[in-house]
């Protein structure tokens, strides 16, 4: 039987050893142990002092075991801020939360995208790329690039142009690398781009604006890195308003 304590798996057998050492003049509570519904659970809130009378081999084993378990407890993962106001107040914390979230779901992101859009997301991307025909010649930039679906289409549609993909989550771009082997990837925030003014003739952003810390900073940076006459195409999903799509949604 296994018990889960703050993300750490604890084996019942180790807790039995603890109970044996506690029987020699120590209460379980003094050792930081509480009785769970299915097993003895090691409490990581307190470290027992196992010295003096009764600190035999089992107690030393427990001490080493608890030390290992304390070191193994992971720090809480940062989370994205759902509110735009909260994002503005803590943009770095929000960015860290977005990065952690997408790094975590990178292996299954493409499947989720297909399911959530009913398989329409690729068709939407193709229409969006078509809007770039009006842009001047020059490098293409894909913002919030994710697993490089957009970047791959840009590379195919504009084979003679440089294509750069930017995303906060490196694992996302790594997961999609096979789709776009010639695309340059840059780990960066879309609200603070590491490029010179006017470096790109066109830019895209697919399903990423919803996650930026500041819409104003995103728009400002996009405009800054675009050359005169450059085109920015943003693809985003919204709650449908027509009756049938709204019902299906």
XYZ file of N, CA and C in Angstrom:
747
model
N 0.857 -1.188 0.000
C 0.000 0.000 0.000
C 0.887 1.230 0.000
N 0.455 2.263 -0.700
C 1.218 3.502 -0.771
C 0.374 4.643 -0.225
N 1.014 5.581 0.411
C 0.338 6.784 0.875
C 1.025 7.974 0.233
N 0.261 9.001 -0.145
C 0.826 10.168 -0.812
C 0.853 11.336 0.158
N 2.031 11.873 0.429
C 2.183 12.999 1.330
C 2.880 14.122 0.582
N 2.134 15.203 0.262
C 2.688 16.370 -0.413
C 3.504 15.984 -1.642
N 2.953 15.080 -2.433
C 3.602 14.708 -3.678
C 4.684 13.681 -3.536
N 4.931 13.161 -2.360
C 5.992 12.176 -2.153
C 5.376 10.844 -1.805
N 5.771 9.783 -2.460
C 5.253 8.448 -2.176
C 5.995 7.848 -0.988
N 5.235 7.402 -0.009
C 5.803 6.847 1.215
C 5.387 5.399 1.319
N 6.338 4.496 1.514
C 6.037 3.075 1.604
C 5.614 2.693 3.014
N 4.604 1.862 3.088
C 4.085 1.437 4.385
C 5.156 0.718 5.199
N 6.023 -0.037 4.516
C 7.028 -0.787 5.243
C 7.934 0.136 6.054
N 8.296 1.285 5.490
C 9.156 2.224 6.220
C 8.439 2.753 7.445
N 7.148 2.970 7.342
C 6.385 3.458 8.482
C 6.272 2.386 9.571
N 6.269 1.120 9.178
C 6.260 0.059 10.170
C 7.555 0.070 10.974
N 8.671 0.330 10.289
C 9.942 0.433 11.001
C 9.895 1.577 12.002
N 9.251 2.673 11.589
C 9.084 3.819 12.484
C 8.274 3.431 13.715
N 7.180 2.706 13.512
C 6.351 2.301 14.640
C 7.145 1.422 15.597
N 8.037 0.582 15.070
C 8.851 -0.267 15.922
C 9.782 0.531 16.800
N 10.405 1.585 16.251
C 11.307 2.404 17.048
C 10.531 3.225 18.062
N 9.310 3.627 17.693
C 8.515 4.433 18.610
C 8.102 3.624 19.824
N 7.993 2.298 19.656
C 7.560 1.459 20.755
C 8.545 1.450 21.913
N 9.787 1.908 21.673
C 10.793 1.896 22.732
C 10.824 3.260 23.435
N 9.693 3.587 24.057
C 9.667 4.773 24.906
C 9.353 6.064 24.172
N 8.831 5.985 22.948
C 8.499 7.208 22.221
C 7.084 7.108 21.674
N 6.406 8.248 21.682
C 5.083 8.297 21.091
C 5.217 8.596 19.608
N 4.277 8.090 18.826
C 4.326 8.346 17.379
C 4.289 9.839 17.086
N 3.505 10.583 17.886
C 3.405 12.015 17.614
C 4.745 12.718 17.776
N 5.555 12.243 18.728
C 6.857 12.858 18.938
C 7.768 12.654 17.739
N 7.523 11.592 17.002
C 8.357 11.301 15.843
C 7.809 11.923 14.571
N 6.733 12.669 14.695
C 6.156 13.295 13.516
C 5.352 12.340 12.687
N 4.681 11.374 13.327
C 3.913 10.375 12.613
C 2.460 10.480 13.024
N 1.550 10.417 12.049
C 0.127 10.435 12.353
C -0.502 9.211 11.730
N -1.605 8.759 12.312
C -2.295 7.587 11.789
C -3.234 8.003 10.678
N -2.994 7.519 9.468
C -3.880 7.798 8.344
C -4.952 6.730 8.249
N -5.910 6.899 7.346
C -7.001 5.935 7.229
C -6.544 4.573 6.712
N -5.467 4.523 5.954
C -5.041 3.264 5.353
C -3.613 2.875 5.724
N -2.851 3.790 6.280
C -1.452 3.494 6.589
C -0.933 4.532 7.554
N 0.199 4.203 8.173
C 0.873 5.240 8.943
C 1.474 6.231 7.956
N 1.258 7.516 8.218
C 1.723 8.573 7.313
C 2.838 9.346 8.003
N 3.954 9.518 7.319
C 5.045 10.309 7.871
C 4.720 11.778 7.676
N 4.698 12.525 8.767
C 4.451 13.958 8.672
C 5.763 14.657 8.358
N 5.763 15.440 7.282
C 6.982 16.147 6.899
C 7.059 17.527 7.539
N 6.060 17.855 8.351
C 6.060 19.172 8.967
C 7.104 19.262 10.080
N 7.397 18.120 10.725
C 8.358 18.114 11.824
C 9.412 17.047 11.581
N 10.620 17.347 11.957
C 11.670 16.329 11.908
C 11.911 15.825 13.317
N 11.790 14.544 13.559
C 11.984 14.017 14.914
C 13.437 14.109 15.338
N 13.611 14.277 16.622
C 14.962 14.230 17.190
C 15.178 12.820 17.723
N 16.013 12.081 17.063
C 16.195 10.669 17.413
C 17.570 10.470 18.041
N 17.725 10.993 19.249
C 18.988 10.844 19.967
C 18.684 10.318 21.360
N 19.709 9.784 22.013
C 19.521 9.315 23.378
C 18.911 7.936 23.419
N 18.192 7.658 24.499
C 17.632 6.337 24.724
C 16.691 5.952 23.607
N 16.877 4.775 23.061
C 15.955 4.264 22.045
C 16.346 4.591 20.632
N 17.429 5.364 20.422
C 17.818 5.727 19.060
C 18.678 4.618 18.478
N 18.040 3.487 18.172
C 18.740 2.342 17.631
C 18.823 2.393 16.136
N 19.182 1.266 15.504
C 19.322 1.224 14.042
C 18.055 1.644 13.315
N 16.880 1.220 13.829
C 15.641 1.598 13.149
C 15.408 3.103 13.211
N 15.738 3.695 14.360
C 15.563 5.136 14.492
C 16.499 5.895 13.568
N 17.735 5.434 13.457
C 18.669 6.091 12.535
C 18.203 5.935 11.104
N 17.682 4.753 10.781
C 17.141 4.544 9.443
C 15.996 5.521 9.171
N 15.142 5.709 10.166
C 14.036 6.633 10.011
C 14.523 8.055 9.810
N 15.537 8.455 10.597
C 16.069 9.804 10.471
C 16.587 10.054 9.054
N 17.343 9.105 8.542
C 17.844 9.239 7.173
C 16.702 9.251 6.173
N 15.702 8.423 6.448
C 14.553 8.334 5.546
C 13.798 9.656 5.503
N 13.542 10.252 6.675
C 12.817 11.519 6.729
C 13.616 12.637 6.073
N 14.935 12.631 6.267
C 15.769 13.638 5.624
C 15.637 13.544 4.111
N 15.678 12.304 3.607
C 15.537 12.094 2.171
C 14.173 12.573 1.688
N 13.123 12.276 2.453
C 11.786 12.653 2.039
C 11.596 14.163 2.034
N 12.182 14.840 3.032
C 12.075 16.290 3.073
C 12.752 16.921 1.863
N 13.900 16.381 1.502
C 14.614 16.918 0.342
C 13.884 16.616 -0.953
N 13.080 15.551 -0.943
C 12.395 15.148 -2.170
C 11.110 15.909 -2.412
N 10.588 16.622 -1.409
C 9.336 17.347 -1.603
C 9.556 18.485 -2.586
N 8.866 18.503 -3.724
C 9.092 19.555 -4.711
C 8.486 20.876 -4.265
N 9.086 21.969 -4.722
C 8.515 23.293 -4.453
C 7.207 23.443 -5.222
N 6.270 24.212 -4.685
C 5.007 24.413 -5.403
C 5.254 25.020 -6.782
N 4.562 24.509 -7.786
C 4.737 25.016 -9.138
C 4.065 26.373 -9.283
N 4.710 27.317 -9.998
C 4.051 28.606 -10.249
C 2.838 28.406 -11.133
N 1.859 29.288 -10.986
C 0.625 29.176 -11.760
C 0.349 30.481 -12.501
N -0.243 30.390 -13.702
C -0.611 31.614 -14.414
C -1.702 32.369 -13.666
N -1.717 33.672 -13.834
C -2.758 34.504 -13.241
C -3.937 34.593 -14.212
N -5.153 34.238 -13.798
C -6.297 34.301 -14.709
C -6.767 35.728 -14.991
N -6.521 36.643 -14.061
C -7.001 38.020 -14.193
C -5.954 38.899 -14.868
N -6.391 39.726 -15.817
C -5.462 40.641 -16.489
C -4.870 41.637 -15.501
N -5.680 42.092 -14.554
C -5.168 43.038 -13.560
C -4.069 42.399 -12.719
N -4.275 41.144 -12.310
C -3.261 40.440 -11.522
C -1.999 40.220 -12.345
N -2.146 39.986 -13.618
C -0.986 39.791 -14.485
C -0.154 41.066 -14.571
N -0.831 42.201 -14.685
C -0.104 43.469 -14.764
C 0.670 43.740 -13.481
N 0.097 43.337 -12.343
C 0.753 43.574 -11.060
C 1.949 42.644 -10.852
N 1.904 41.465 -11.448
C 2.984 40.480 -11.259
C 3.303 39.791 -12.581
N 3.829 40.530 -13.563
C 4.064 39.940 -14.890
C 5.077 38.805 -14.886
N 6.111 38.900 -14.057
C 7.132 37.848 -14.046
C 6.576 36.565 -13.443
N 5.799 36.698 -12.386
C 5.202 35.509 -11.774
C 4.232 34.850 -12.742
N 3.472 35.668 -13.461
C 2.545 35.105 -14.447
C 3.312 34.388 -15.550
N 4.371 35.008 -16.051
C 5.169 34.387 -17.110
C 5.759 33.060 -16.643
N 6.224 33.024 -15.396
C 6.766 31.777 -14.860
C 5.691 30.704 -14.774
N 4.472 31.100 -14.421
C 3.365 30.148 -14.360
C 2.995 29.615 -15.727
N 2.975 30.493 -16.729
C 2.674 30.064 -18.099
C 3.739 29.086 -18.587
N 4.996 29.422 -18.333
C 6.090 28.548 -18.773
C 5.978 27.167 -18.122
N 5.747 27.140 -16.823
C 5.655 25.862 -16.119
C 4.472 25.042 -16.613
N 3.340 25.697 -16.839
C 2.144 24.981 -17.282
C 2.356 24.338 -18.647
N 2.884 25.109 -19.599
C 3.037 24.573 -20.951
C 4.201 23.590 -21.061
N 5.253 23.786 -20.283
C 6.299 22.766 -20.256
C 5.731 21.434 -19.775
N 4.782 21.516 -18.835
C 4.206 20.307 -18.259
C 3.291 19.577 -19.245
N 2.526 20.314 -20.045
C 1.555 19.676 -20.942
C 2.077 19.512 -22.359
N 3.331 19.878 -22.601
C 3.880 19.843 -23.962
C 3.675 18.517 -24.682
N 3.892 17.358 -24.025
C 3.770 16.089 -24.759
C 2.366 15.818 -25.309
N 1.326 16.370 -24.691
C -0.042 16.095 -25.149
C -0.758 17.334 -25.672
N -0.019 18.421 -25.892
C -0.649 19.674 -26.288
C -1.337 19.568 -27.636
N -0.682 18.973 -28.620
C -1.273 18.879 -29.957
C -2.592 18.113 -29.933
N -2.631 17.021 -29.188
C -3.868 16.251 -29.080
C -4.974 17.096 -28.456
N -4.646 17.836 -27.394
C -5.640 18.695 -26.751
C -6.153 19.753 -27.718
N -5.257 20.332 -28.490
C -5.657 21.354 -29.462
C -6.649 20.801 -30.479
N -6.356 19.617 -30.997
C -7.249 19.024 -31.994
C -8.620 18.724 -31.388
N -8.614 18.217 -30.154
C -9.878 17.870 -29.509
C -10.703 19.111 -29.187
N -10.054 20.119 -28.608
C -10.778 21.306 -28.164
C -11.310 22.135 -29.321
N -10.645 22.066 -30.470
C -11.118 22.832 -31.638
C -11.942 21.983 -32.588
N -12.155 20.722 -32.238
C -12.880 19.839 -33.148
C -12.115 19.577 -34.433
N -10.797 19.687 -34.367
C -9.963 19.468 -35.555
C -9.900 20.643 -36.506
N -10.488 21.775 -36.120
C -10.537 22.940 -37.012
C -9.320 23.852 -36.886
N -8.491 23.638 -35.883
C -7.409 24.587 -35.641
C -6.426 24.670 -36.805
N -6.167 23.554 -37.486
C -5.237 23.589 -38.612
C -5.822 24.378 -39.782
N -7.112 24.232 -40.001
C -7.764 25.011 -41.064
C -7.715 26.503 -40.752
N -7.916 26.846 -39.492
C -7.844 28.257 -39.103
C -6.436 28.803 -39.312
N -5.443 28.005 -38.992
C -4.068 28.461 -39.180
C -3.753 28.716 -40.657
N -4.227 27.838 -41.522
C -3.970 28.017 -42.952
C -4.599 29.309 -43.463
N -5.809 29.612 -42.996
C -6.453 30.871 -43.400
C -5.652 32.062 -42.884
N -5.144 31.953 -41.663
C -4.370 33.052 -41.088
C -3.071 33.272 -41.867
N -2.394 32.178 -42.221
C -1.159 32.307 -43.007
C -1.446 32.959 -44.357
N -2.614 32.664 -44.928
C -2.996 33.290 -46.192
C -3.081 34.795 -46.101
N -3.380 35.317 -44.910
C -3.460 36.771 -44.727
C -2.098 37.451 -44.855
N -1.031 36.681 -44.774
C 0.307 37.267 -44.848
C 0.770 37.519 -46.276
N -0.041 37.136 -47.257
C 0.338 37.384 -48.650
C 0.503 38.873 -48.926
N -0.207 39.686 -48.167
C -0.123 41.135 -48.373
C 1.122 41.757 -47.737
N 1.825 40.987 -46.921
C 3.009 41.511 -46.237
C 4.184 41.626 -47.204
N 5.110 42.541 -46.967
C 6.306 42.634 -47.813
C 7.195 41.407 -47.626
N 8.165 41.266 -48.496
C 9.105 40.160 -48.366
C 10.008 40.405 -47.170
N 10.423 39.300 -46.540
C 11.293 39.424 -45.384
C 11.024 38.321 -44.374
N 11.708 38.391 -43.264
C 11.617 37.344 -42.238
C 10.216 37.287 -41.632
N 9.825 36.085 -41.235
C 8.535 35.835 -40.589
C 8.774 35.453 -39.127
N 7.910 35.953 -38.258
C 8.019 35.706 -36.818
C 6.733 35.062 -36.313
N 6.865 33.965 -35.594
C 5.712 33.324 -34.971
C 5.819 33.498 -33.463
N 4.872 34.243 -32.894
C 4.866 34.537 -31.471
C 4.030 33.509 -30.720
N 4.414 33.240 -29.484
C 3.720 32.215 -28.682
C 3.604 30.949 -29.518
N 4.740 30.495 -30.026
C 4.784 29.496 -31.094
C 4.364 28.099 -30.667
N 4.413 27.799 -29.392
C 3.968 26.486 -28.933
C 4.740 25.347 -29.580
N 3.998 24.393 -30.136
C 4.630 23.216 -30.745
C 4.882 23.404 -32.244
N 4.969 24.648 -32.663
C 5.458 25.034 -34.002
C 4.490 24.695 -35.140
N 3.211 24.542 -34.886
C 2.259 24.331 -35.978
C 2.254 25.504 -36.938
N 2.136 26.720 -36.393
C 2.140 27.923 -37.221
C 3.486 28.099 -37.913
N 4.557 27.936 -37.175
C 5.897 28.123 -37.732
C 6.163 27.164 -38.885
N 5.681 25.932 -38.764
C 5.862 24.950 -39.837
C 5.135 25.390 -41.099
N 3.931 25.924 -40.931
C 3.188 26.418 -42.099
C 3.881 27.622 -42.732
N 4.430 28.496 -41.897
C 5.157 29.649 -42.431
C 6.383 29.195 -43.221
N 7.082 28.200 -42.700
C 8.267 27.694 -43.389
C 7.900 27.076 -44.733
N 6.760 26.402 -44.799
C 6.327 25.780 -46.059
C 5.823 26.826 -47.044
N 5.092 27.808 -46.531
C 4.481 28.817 -47.400
C 5.505 29.813 -47.934
N 6.543 30.079 -47.148
C 7.563 31.057 -47.541
C 8.947 30.399 -47.448
N 9.237 29.488 -48.357
C 10.464 28.687 -48.257
C 11.756 29.486 -48.368
N 11.690 30.661 -48.974
C 12.911 31.454 -49.135
C 13.109 32.471 -48.025
N 12.176 32.548 -47.098
C 12.260 33.544 -46.037
C 12.711 32.909 -44.723
N 13.379 33.701 -43.927
C 13.756 33.272 -42.577
C 12.505 33.205 -41.699
N 12.382 32.148 -40.918
C 11.245 31.988 -40.005
C 11.787 31.777 -38.597
N 11.277 32.595 -37.669
C 11.708 32.529 -36.267
C 10.489 32.272 -35.393
N 10.604 31.326 -34.489
C 9.534 31.004 -33.554
C 9.963 31.405 -32.145
N 9.043 32.058 -31.426
C 9.321 32.527 -30.067
C 8.277 31.951 -29.120
N 8.727 31.423 -27.993
C 7.805 30.948 -26.965
C 8.509 30.952 -25.616
N 7.724 31.138 -24.557
C 8.270 31.078 -23.206
C 8.666 29.660 -22.812
N 7.914 28.681 -23.326
C 8.083 27.289 -22.902
C 8.979 26.536 -23.882
N 10.196 26.287 -23.478
C 11.140 25.593 -24.358
C 10.678 24.177 -24.687
N 10.041 23.517 -23.716
C 9.598 22.145 -23.947
C 8.540 22.070 -25.038
N 7.730 23.087 -25.173
C 6.720 23.102 -26.233
C 7.397 23.103 -27.606
N 8.356 23.988 -27.788
C 9.035 24.051 -29.080
C 9.852 22.796 -29.342
N 10.427 22.233 -28.296
C 11.172 20.982 -28.469
C 10.244 19.856 -28.910
N 9.018 19.834 -28.370
C 8.056 18.791 -28.736
C 7.656 18.875 -30.210
N 7.696 20.089 -30.782
C 7.289 20.254 -32.175
C 8.437 20.404 -33.151
N 9.655 20.204 -32.693
C 10.825 20.454 -33.543
C 10.793 19.684 -34.849
N 10.298 18.453 -34.844
C 10.289 17.647 -36.068
C 9.394 18.242 -37.151
N 8.420 19.055 -36.779
C 7.521 19.654 -37.766
C 8.217 20.732 -38.584
N 9.186 21.407 -37.968
C 9.776 22.579 -38.616
C 11.274 22.611 -38.379
N 12.021 21.721 -39.011
C 13.459 21.624 -38.720
C 14.263 22.863 -39.095
N 13.803 23.653 -40.068
C 14.588 24.825 -40.473
C 14.221 26.100 -39.719
N 13.198 26.033 -38.896
C 12.752 27.206 -38.145
C 13.697 27.473 -36.976
N 14.083 28.732 -36.788
C 14.881 29.126 -35.630
C 13.946 29.256 -34.423
N 14.360 28.747 -33.284
C 13.546 28.844 -32.078
C 14.261 29.700 -31.038
N 13.485 30.571 -30.392
C 14.014 31.475 -29.384
C 13.095 31.427 -28.169
N 13.654 31.149 -27.005
C 12.875 31.153 -25.771
C 12.825 32.593 -25.262
N 11.650 33.202 -25.332
C 11.506 34.600 -24.937
C 10.035 34.916 -24.693
N 9.809 36.046 -24.041
C 8.462 36.527 -23.737
C 7.994 37.423 -24.880
N 6.785 37.224 -25.358
C 6.254 38.021 -26.462
C 6.057 39.477 -26.076
N 6.106 39.790 -24.786
C 5.966 41.182 -24.350
C 7.322 41.864 -24.156
N 8.414 41.142 -24.419
C 9.764 41.707 -24.289
C 10.672 40.961 -25.269
N 10.521 41.247 -26.545
C 11.194 40.484 -27.589
C 12.667 40.888 -27.739
N 13.552 39.922 -27.939
C 14.992 40.206 -28.041
C 15.446 40.481 -29.482
N 14.674 41.287 -30.222
C 14.987 41.556 -31.627
C 15.067 43.063 -31.862
N 15.781 43.424 -32.912
C 15.911 44.836 -33.262
C 14.612 45.359 -33.878
N 14.471 46.660 -33.855
C 13.295 47.295 -34.465
C 13.236 46.945 -35.950
N 12.032 46.652 -36.436
C 11.830 46.409 -37.861
C 12.495 45.165 -38.398
N 12.735 44.174 -37.562
C 13.472 42.984 -37.986
C 12.633 42.016 -38.816
N 11.306 42.144 -38.796
C 10.441 41.169 -39.459
C 9.414 41.851 -40.365
N 9.105 41.161 -41.453
C 8.108 41.671 -42.386
C 6.696 41.242 -41.998
N 6.582 40.165 -41.243
C 5.271 39.653 -40.861
C 5.393 38.848 -39.579
N 4.287 38.790 -38.849
C 4.266 38.028 -37.597
C 2.901 37.381 -37.422
N 2.905 36.246 -36.760
C 1.666 35.547 -36.418
C 1.666 35.246 -34.929
N 0.471 35.035 -34.400
C 0.331 34.590 -33.017
C -0.933 33.747 -32.940
N -0.773 32.463 -32.686
C -1.922 31.571 -32.652
C -2.234 31.084 -31.255
N -3.410 31.421 -30.753
C -3.891 30.946 -29.449
C -2.908 31.292 -28.331
N -2.284 32.462 -28.424
C -1.308 32.851 -27.418
C -1.599 34.167 -26.733
N -2.377 35.031 -27.378
C -2.665 36.334 -26.788
C -3.369 36.181 -25.445
N -4.158 35.136 -25.314
C -4.886 34.887 -24.052
C -3.951 34.702 -22.868
N -2.689 34.368 -23.146
C -1.761 34.026 -22.065
C -0.737 35.114 -21.740
N -0.708 36.203 -22.496
C 0.309 37.227 -22.246
C -0.044 38.017 -20.990
N 0.979 38.571 -20.364
C 0.759 39.331 -19.133
C 0.130 40.689 -19.405
N 0.427 41.281 -20.558
C -0.083 42.606 -20.895
C -0.381 42.679 -22.386
N -1.643 42.916 -22.730
C -2.010 43.053 -24.142
C -1.333 44.273 -24.756
N -1.204 45.339 -23.955
C -0.570 46.558 -24.470
C 0.898 46.308 -24.803
N 1.593 45.607 -23.907
C 3.008 45.321 -24.162
C 3.166 44.389 -25.358
N 2.261 43.437 -25.498
C 2.304 42.529 -26.649
C 2.153 43.324 -27.951
N 1.151 44.203 -28.005
C 0.919 44.997 -29.218
C 2.099 45.928 -29.499
N 2.629 46.543 -28.456
C 3.751 47.470 -28.620
C 4.987 46.758 -29.157
N 5.316 45.591 -28.596
C 6.485 44.850 -29.044
C 6.297 44.301 -30.461
N 5.089 43.845 -30.769
C 4.827 43.344 -32.124
C 5.023 44.453 -33.147
N 4.502 45.633 -32.844
C 4.658 46.761 -33.764
C 6.124 47.181 -33.883
N 6.840 47.101 -32.796
C 8.250 47.535 -32.810
C 9.108 46.666 -33.722
N 8.907 45.350 -33.679
C 9.779 44.459 -34.452
C 9.332 44.298 -35.898
N 8.174 44.855 -36.258
C 7.709 44.780 -37.643
C 8.269 45.939 -38.454
N 8.658 45.635 -39.682
C 9.136 46.658 -40.604
C 7.956 47.485 -41.105
N 8.207 48.659 -41.680
C 7.114 49.443 -42.264
C 6.327 48.618 -43.281
N 5.007 48.644 -43.156
C 4.164 47.835 -44.028
C 4.015 46.398 -43.564
N 4.637 46.056 -42.448
C 4.562 44.699 -41.931
C 3.159 44.338 -41.458
N 2.873 43.060 -41.378
C 1.536 42.562 -41.044
C 1.614 41.632 -39.837
N 0.719 41.853 -38.885
C 0.555 40.958 -37.742
C -0.815 40.298 -37.847
N -0.836 38.972 -37.800
C -2.090 38.217 -37.823
C -2.210 37.460 -36.503
N -3.298 37.709 -35.783
C -3.547 37.043 -34.503
C -4.727 36.095 -34.668
N -4.506 34.840 -34.315
C -5.561 33.825 -34.339
C -5.893 33.469 -32.901
N -7.166 33.622 -32.541
C -7.583 33.350 -31.176
C -8.979 32.750 -31.186
N -9.309 32.031 -30.142
C -10.637 31.416 -30.019
C -11.478 32.214 -29.036
N -12.745 32.374 -29.377
C -13.675 33.096 -28.524
C -14.946 32.282 -28.360
N -15.710 32.644 -27.356
C -16.995 31.983 -27.148
C -17.927 32.342 -28.313
N -18.491 31.350 -29.016
C -19.353 31.653 -30.171
C -20.648 32.333 -29.735
N -21.167 33.171 -30.645
C -22.387 33.924 -30.346
C -23.595 33.421 -31.127
N -23.377 32.845 -32.307
C -24.512 32.329 -33.071
C -25.106 31.115 -32.344
N -26.408 30.922 -32.461
C -27.100 29.911 -31.628
C -26.530 28.500 -31.762
N -26.370 27.983 -33.000
C -25.915 26.607 -33.157
C -24.488 26.427 -32.644
N -23.516 27.265 -33.068
C -22.167 27.093 -32.526
C -22.123 27.256 -31.007
N -22.931 28.189 -30.479
C -22.946 28.381 -29.029
C -23.468 27.145 -28.325
N -24.481 26.502 -28.916
C -25.029 25.277 -28.326
C -23.981 24.165 -28.337
N -23.282 24.010 -29.464
C -22.252 22.972 -29.577
C -21.097 23.266 -28.617
N -20.796 24.532 -28.450
C -19.706 24.918 -27.542
C -20.059 24.527 -26.110
